[in-house]
Amino acid sequence: MAMIDEGCRPIVYEKGSGSPVVVVIGSIHGDEPVGAHIVEELKDTDIKNGTLLGVVGHPCGLRENKRFFDTDLNRSFPGKESGGIEEELAHLITKVIKRADYVLDIHSTTTDLKDVVIITGTSKKVKELVNMLEPASAVLVQEGMRERSLIYTVDGAVSLEYGHHDDKQTYTSTMGAVRRVLSKLGMVDDDVADESPTTEYFEVYGTVDRPKNFKMISGISNLKLVKEGDLLGDVGGEKIYAEEDFYPFLFGPNAYEHMMGFKARKIEEL
Ligand SMILES: [Zn+2]
């Protein structure tokens, strides 16, 4: 039996009918309010065709501005009927996203990443979503790198990392991307300009360890090439250099405890 309080369960609304079924889910991390904001705003949209399911993933985390309580929800999928708040949330969310043709999972970040779509494979649906979203970058992350994330649970699910938690532009660009998808699927009447896509593609192939007491230099930009021998930071005055060329992904001074972030390489196409 599920133990989770009524008020902590995912908030779900449904608009329209028939296919395609699109899930827009926000704030599966409680410290990322932008997704919930977008889901709430979309509630007033007229849906001409298909079904829009809006989901606020972690209402209790959001209320307390806490990323998670027991386990990171985005490492808890597909979840369990009982076994901690996030396991149960994941279980409930999985039931909803299983109905979907496409899932847009909205995040925000503490790093300098902007207009990035995270994908888990190169299925037809994922490619369609990337083409509709027209992000600056699409980053392929194989499952072993981020186990039990939402986007590995169903086909046609991608994560949006469009900017910093506290930047107003994050809301604007994420909403623009979500509405572009709804418009291209014929679900809303928006006029969308085709922004001659110039998406760059990357593939994550590993992580960069973070030594204890490591201090990262401020000049590292995500998805900008770091070259072998470039300075990354220091540990008590001892300098740490890059051991190879790579594109940093989700790198930030406080992004993770045990790693600086992920390392990626550029790929020509998906
Ligand atoms: Zn997040």
Tab-separated table of C-alpha atoms in Angstrom, residues 210-215 233-240:
chain	number	residue	atom	x	y	z
A	210	ARG	CA	36.293	15.141	-8.426
A	211	PRO	CA	39.021	14.793	-5.782
A	212	LYS	CA	38.160	15.695	-2.194
A	213	ASN	CA	38.379	19.455	-1.504
A	214	PHE	CA	38.617	20.194	-5.216
A	215	LYS	CA	38.043	23.786	-6.292
A	233	GLY	CA	41.083	23.606	-10.721
A	234	ASP	CA	43.123	22.749	-7.655
A	235	VAL	CA	43.175	20.758	-4.431
A	236	GLY	CA	44.809	22.768	-1.666
A	237	GLY	CA	47.078	24.564	-4.125
A	238	GLU	CA	47.951	21.496	-6.232
A	239	LYS	CA	46.752	22.123	-9.774
A	240	ILE	CA	44.568	19.603	-11.596
